[in-house]
XYZ file of C-alpha atoms in Angstrom:
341
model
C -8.472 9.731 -43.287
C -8.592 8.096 -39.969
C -10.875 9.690 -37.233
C -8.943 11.633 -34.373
C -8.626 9.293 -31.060
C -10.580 10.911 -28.019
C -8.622 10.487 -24.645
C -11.070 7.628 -23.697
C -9.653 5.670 -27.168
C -6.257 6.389 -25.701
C -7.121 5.705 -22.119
C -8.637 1.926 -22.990
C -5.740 1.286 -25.482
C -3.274 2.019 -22.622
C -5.186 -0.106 -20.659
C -4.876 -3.170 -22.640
C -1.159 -2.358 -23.245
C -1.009 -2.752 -19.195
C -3.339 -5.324 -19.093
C -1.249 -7.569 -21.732
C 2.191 -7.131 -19.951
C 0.347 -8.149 -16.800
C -0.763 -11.136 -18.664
C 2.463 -12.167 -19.907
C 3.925 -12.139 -16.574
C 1.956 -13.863 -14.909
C 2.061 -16.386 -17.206
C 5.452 -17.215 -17.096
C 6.239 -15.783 -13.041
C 3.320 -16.414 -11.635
C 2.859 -14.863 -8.260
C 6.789 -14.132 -8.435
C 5.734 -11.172 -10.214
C 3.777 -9.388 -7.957
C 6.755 -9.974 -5.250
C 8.863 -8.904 -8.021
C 6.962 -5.725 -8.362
C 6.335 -5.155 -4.092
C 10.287 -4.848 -3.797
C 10.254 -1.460 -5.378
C 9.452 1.696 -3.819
C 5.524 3.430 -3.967
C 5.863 5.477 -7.856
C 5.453 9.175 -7.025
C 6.234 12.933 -8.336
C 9.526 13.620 -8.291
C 8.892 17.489 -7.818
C 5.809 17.860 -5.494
C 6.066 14.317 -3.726
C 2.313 13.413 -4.830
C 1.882 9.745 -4.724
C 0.368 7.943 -7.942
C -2.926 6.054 -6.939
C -4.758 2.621 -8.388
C -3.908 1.218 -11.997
C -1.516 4.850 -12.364
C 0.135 3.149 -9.424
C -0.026 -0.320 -10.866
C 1.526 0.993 -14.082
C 4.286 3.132 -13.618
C 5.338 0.146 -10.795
C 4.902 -2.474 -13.711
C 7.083 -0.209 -16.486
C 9.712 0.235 -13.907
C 9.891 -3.370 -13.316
C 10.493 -4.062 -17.224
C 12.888 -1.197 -17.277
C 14.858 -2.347 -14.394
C 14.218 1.696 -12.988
C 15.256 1.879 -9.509
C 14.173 5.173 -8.940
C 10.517 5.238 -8.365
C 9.999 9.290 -9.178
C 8.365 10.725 -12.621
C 7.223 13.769 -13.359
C 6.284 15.591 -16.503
C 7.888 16.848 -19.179
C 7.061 20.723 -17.876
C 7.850 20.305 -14.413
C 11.089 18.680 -15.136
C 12.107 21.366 -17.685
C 10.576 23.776 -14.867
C 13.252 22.335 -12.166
C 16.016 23.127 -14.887
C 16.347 19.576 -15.075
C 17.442 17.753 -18.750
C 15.664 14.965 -19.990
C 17.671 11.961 -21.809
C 17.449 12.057 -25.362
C 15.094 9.137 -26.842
C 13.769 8.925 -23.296
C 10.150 7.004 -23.347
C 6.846 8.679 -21.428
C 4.201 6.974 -19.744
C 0.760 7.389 -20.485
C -1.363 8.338 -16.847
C -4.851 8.784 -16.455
C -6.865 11.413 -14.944
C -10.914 11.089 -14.254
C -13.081 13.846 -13.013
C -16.263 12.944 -11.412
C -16.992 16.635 -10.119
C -17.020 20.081 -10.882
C -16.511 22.723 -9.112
C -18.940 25.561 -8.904
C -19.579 29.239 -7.410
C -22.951 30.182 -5.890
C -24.316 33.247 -3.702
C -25.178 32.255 -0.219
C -28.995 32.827 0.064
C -28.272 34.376 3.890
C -24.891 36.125 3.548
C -25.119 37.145 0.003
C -21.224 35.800 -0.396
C -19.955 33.519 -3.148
C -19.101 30.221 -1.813
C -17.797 27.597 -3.837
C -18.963 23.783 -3.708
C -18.510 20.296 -5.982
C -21.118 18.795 -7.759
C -21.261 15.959 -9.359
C -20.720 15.941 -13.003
C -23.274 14.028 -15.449
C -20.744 11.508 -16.508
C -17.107 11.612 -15.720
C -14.125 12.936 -17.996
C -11.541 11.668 -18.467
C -7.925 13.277 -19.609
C -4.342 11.445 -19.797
C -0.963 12.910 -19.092
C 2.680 11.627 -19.727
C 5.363 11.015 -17.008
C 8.933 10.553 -17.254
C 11.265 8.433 -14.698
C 13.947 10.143 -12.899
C 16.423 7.381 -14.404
C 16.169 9.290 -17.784
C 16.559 12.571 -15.878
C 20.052 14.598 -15.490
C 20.987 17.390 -12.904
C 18.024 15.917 -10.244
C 19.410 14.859 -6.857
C 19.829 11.437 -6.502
C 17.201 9.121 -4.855
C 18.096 7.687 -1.335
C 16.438 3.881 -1.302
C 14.549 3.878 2.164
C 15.661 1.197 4.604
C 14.193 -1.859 4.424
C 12.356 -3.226 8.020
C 15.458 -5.169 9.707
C 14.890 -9.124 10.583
C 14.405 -8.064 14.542
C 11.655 -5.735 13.962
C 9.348 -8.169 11.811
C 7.712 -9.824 14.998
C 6.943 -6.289 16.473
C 5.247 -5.759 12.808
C 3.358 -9.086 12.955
C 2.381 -8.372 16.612
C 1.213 -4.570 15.707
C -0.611 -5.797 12.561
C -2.319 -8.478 14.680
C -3.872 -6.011 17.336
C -4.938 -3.620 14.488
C -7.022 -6.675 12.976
C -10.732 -6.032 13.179
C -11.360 -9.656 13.234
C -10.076 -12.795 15.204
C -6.670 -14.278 14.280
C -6.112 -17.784 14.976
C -3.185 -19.922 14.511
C -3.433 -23.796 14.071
C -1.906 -26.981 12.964
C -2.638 -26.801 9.532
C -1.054 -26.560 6.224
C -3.558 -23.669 4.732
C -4.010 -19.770 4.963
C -7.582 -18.517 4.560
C -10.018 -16.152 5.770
C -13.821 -17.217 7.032
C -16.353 -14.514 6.055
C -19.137 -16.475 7.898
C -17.287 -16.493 10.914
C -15.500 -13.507 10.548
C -12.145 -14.741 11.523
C -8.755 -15.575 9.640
C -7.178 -19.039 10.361
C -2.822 -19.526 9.915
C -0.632 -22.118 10.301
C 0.822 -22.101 13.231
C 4.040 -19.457 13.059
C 6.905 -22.407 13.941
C 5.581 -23.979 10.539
C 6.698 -20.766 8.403
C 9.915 -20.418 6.698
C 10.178 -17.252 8.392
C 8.868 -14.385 9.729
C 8.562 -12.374 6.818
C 6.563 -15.189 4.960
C 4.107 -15.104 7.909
C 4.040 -10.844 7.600
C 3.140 -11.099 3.937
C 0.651 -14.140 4.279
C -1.162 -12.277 7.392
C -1.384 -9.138 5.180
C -2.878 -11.546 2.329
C -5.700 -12.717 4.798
C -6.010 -9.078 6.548
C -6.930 -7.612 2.858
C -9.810 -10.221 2.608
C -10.988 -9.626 6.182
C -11.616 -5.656 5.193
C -14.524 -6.931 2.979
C -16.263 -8.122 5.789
C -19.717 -5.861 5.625
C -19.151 -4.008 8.690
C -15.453 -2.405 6.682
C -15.622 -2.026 3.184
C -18.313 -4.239 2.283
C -17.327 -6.473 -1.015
C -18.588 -9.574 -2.504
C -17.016 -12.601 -0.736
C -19.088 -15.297 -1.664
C -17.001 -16.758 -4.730
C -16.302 -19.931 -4.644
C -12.889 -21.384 -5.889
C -12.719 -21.461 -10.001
C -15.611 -18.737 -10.107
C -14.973 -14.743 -11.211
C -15.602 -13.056 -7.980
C -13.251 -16.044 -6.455
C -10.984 -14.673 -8.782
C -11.752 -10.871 -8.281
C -11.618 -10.407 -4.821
C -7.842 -12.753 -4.641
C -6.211 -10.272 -7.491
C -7.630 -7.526 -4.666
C -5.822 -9.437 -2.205
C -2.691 -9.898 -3.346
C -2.373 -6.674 -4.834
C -2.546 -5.099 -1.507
C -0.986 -7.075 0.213
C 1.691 -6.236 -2.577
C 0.940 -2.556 -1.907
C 1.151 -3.271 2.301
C 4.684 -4.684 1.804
C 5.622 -1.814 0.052
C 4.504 1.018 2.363
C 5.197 -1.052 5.336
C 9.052 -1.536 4.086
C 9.048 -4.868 4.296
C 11.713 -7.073 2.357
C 9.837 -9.477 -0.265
C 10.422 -13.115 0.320
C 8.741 -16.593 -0.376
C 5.318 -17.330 1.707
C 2.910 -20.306 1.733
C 0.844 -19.471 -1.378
C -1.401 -21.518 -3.546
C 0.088 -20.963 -6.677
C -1.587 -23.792 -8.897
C -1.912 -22.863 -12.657
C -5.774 -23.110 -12.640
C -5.181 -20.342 -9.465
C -3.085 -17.954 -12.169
C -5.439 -18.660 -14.805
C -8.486 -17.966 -13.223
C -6.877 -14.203 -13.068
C -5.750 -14.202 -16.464
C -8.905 -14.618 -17.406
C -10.870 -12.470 -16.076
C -8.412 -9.788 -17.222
C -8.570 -11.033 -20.703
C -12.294 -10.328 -20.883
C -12.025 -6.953 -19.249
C -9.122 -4.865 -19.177
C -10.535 -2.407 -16.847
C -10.725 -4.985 -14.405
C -6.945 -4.650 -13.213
C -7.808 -0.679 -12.733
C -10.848 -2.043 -10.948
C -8.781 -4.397 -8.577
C -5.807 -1.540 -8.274
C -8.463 1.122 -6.842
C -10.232 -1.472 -4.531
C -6.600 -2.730 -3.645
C -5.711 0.870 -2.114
C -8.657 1.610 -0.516
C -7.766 -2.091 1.363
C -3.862 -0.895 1.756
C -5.196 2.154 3.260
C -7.792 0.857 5.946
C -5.511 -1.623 7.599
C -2.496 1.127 7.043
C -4.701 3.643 9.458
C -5.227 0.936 12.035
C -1.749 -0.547 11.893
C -0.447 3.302 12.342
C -2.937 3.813 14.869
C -1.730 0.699 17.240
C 1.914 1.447 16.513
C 1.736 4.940 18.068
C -0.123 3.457 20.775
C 3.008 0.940 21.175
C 5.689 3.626 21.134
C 3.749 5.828 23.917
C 3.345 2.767 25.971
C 7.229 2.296 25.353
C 8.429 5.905 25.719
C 6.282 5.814 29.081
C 8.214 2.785 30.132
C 11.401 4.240 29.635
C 10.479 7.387 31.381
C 9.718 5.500 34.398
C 13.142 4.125 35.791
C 14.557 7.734 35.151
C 11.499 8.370 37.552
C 12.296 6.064 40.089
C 15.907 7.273 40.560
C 14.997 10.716 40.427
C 13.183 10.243 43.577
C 15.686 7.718 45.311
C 18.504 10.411 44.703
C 15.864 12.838 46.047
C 15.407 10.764 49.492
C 19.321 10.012 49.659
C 19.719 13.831 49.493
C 16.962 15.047 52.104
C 18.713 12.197 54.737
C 21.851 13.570 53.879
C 20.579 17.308 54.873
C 18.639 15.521 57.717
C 21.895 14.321 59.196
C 23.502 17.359 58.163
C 21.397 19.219 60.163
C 21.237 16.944 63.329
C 25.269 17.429 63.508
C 24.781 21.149 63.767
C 22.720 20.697 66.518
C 25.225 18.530 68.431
């Protein structure tokens, strides 16, 4: 009799499953495949809106990809019988992860005698799984409205805003390369005229902007790999993964970019994934916690722009105002000055 699988045995067999899809596909797509995947829309709870986060992300994106899904919402099998939704008959569950690294725990305040609750950390994490269902296999839930996409005019004012929110130099030059300089903390692009177009330039700044957060002054990663090595390796599957991520929350249409996307390049991340599945989880969390620091500046310099714009516009309405204003008191002036005649 076979011994009962724990939820970690699950967990790392799901993990592989993931890891060897990834595997394939990049070994016959290439980098295609992680444009392939940024053209969907960010997986999340159909019921209470909750975005999935790292390799949960990574995964329900990468099962909707080979199931041609175009509605990114799941949910479970409780809160979609819950809703009084049906679910299709044969219809396939994913496996999703859930680790707890705290508890939480009640204790008397020493001065106000009052129970107060706090988290600790626990010993070593848990770890439980859950299944999800997509919203394609679901019937009686409203259907899902695709968001608009970023239109062609508004890419430079995207490239412009993502530019100011950079915490390091951008330079563009005559060159035929993409790359960020850790020593000199400052990312070097062709110059813009030599992209195919403007969303190739958006999704290759985003590339170099997702190395430039590891700077040590942001969130402080390892970027001394050199080209063939693991960390090389590591800390480019970060990269692009964001950047795969940025596209996506940014709305941005996928489309071809300069990219050096050499077979020794693809295997150098098949490899390291092959050793250690938990490495794509790994990348995935790092990968997020990138998306979201340049997200929070990039939101913080486009609200800047629109109050600087909405200021602008106020302005003319301003000027007339007080021109109509003027025309009326001279009006009243003369008015007046005719009575006294």
């Amino acid at each position: 009799m076979s011994e009962k699988k724990t939820a970690f045995d699950i967990i790392q067999e799901e993990r592989r499953k993931l890891v060897e899809i990834i595997i394939e596909n990049l070994d016959k797509k290439g980098i295609e495949w992680f444009k392939e995947w940024s053209s969907l829309c960010t997986p999340h709870n159909g019921i209470n809106g909750t975005e999935y986060h790292g390799g949960n992300k990574l995964k329900l994106g990468t099962i909707a990809l080979l199931n041609d899904y175009k509605d990114p919402r799941w949910a479970t099998f409780k809160q979609i019988a819950d809703k009084g939704y049906k679910l299709n008959k044969g219809a396939k569950g994913v496996v999703c992860e859930h680790w707890r690294f705290s508890k939480t725990i009640e204790e008397i305040n020493a001065e106000t005698g009052e129970i107060e609750k706090k988290n600790v950390p626990l010993r070593s994490p848990s770890v439980s799984y859950f299944k999800v269902f997509n919203f394609t296999e679901v019937e009686g839930a409203p259907a899902f409205e695709i968001p608009e996409r970023i239109k062609d005019e508004k890419i430079q004012e995207v490239i412009r805003n993502l530019e100011k929110s950079s915490k390091c130099l951008i330079e563009y030059a005559n060159q035929d390369r993409a790359c960020y300089i850790p020593s000199k903390d400052v990312i070097l692009l062709p110059n813009q005229d030599l992209f195919t177009n403007d969303l190739a330039l958006a999704s290759t700044l985003l590339h170099e902007m997702a190395h430039s957060t590891g700077h040590k002054e942001r969130l402080d990663r390892d970027l001394t790999g050199e080209f063939g090595s693991p960390n090389y390796a590591r800390e480019e599957l970060r990269a692009e993964i964001s950047s795969m991520f940025l596209q996506n929350q940014l709305n941005l249409p996928v489309t071809d970019r300069q990219f050096e996307n050499n077979q020794e390049y693809i295997r150098s991340w098949i490899s390291i994934l092959d050793k250690d599945p938990n490495e794509i989880y790994r990348a995935s969390s790092d990968a997020e916690d990138i998306a979201n620091f340049i997200v929070k500046e990039y939101k913080g310099i486009e609200q800047t722009v629109e109050l600087e714009k909405s200021i602008k516009e106020k302005e003319p309405q301003i000027q007339v105002v007080d021109i109509l204003a003027l025309k009326k008191e001279k009006e009243q002036e003369k008015e007046l000055e005719m009575n006294d005649d």
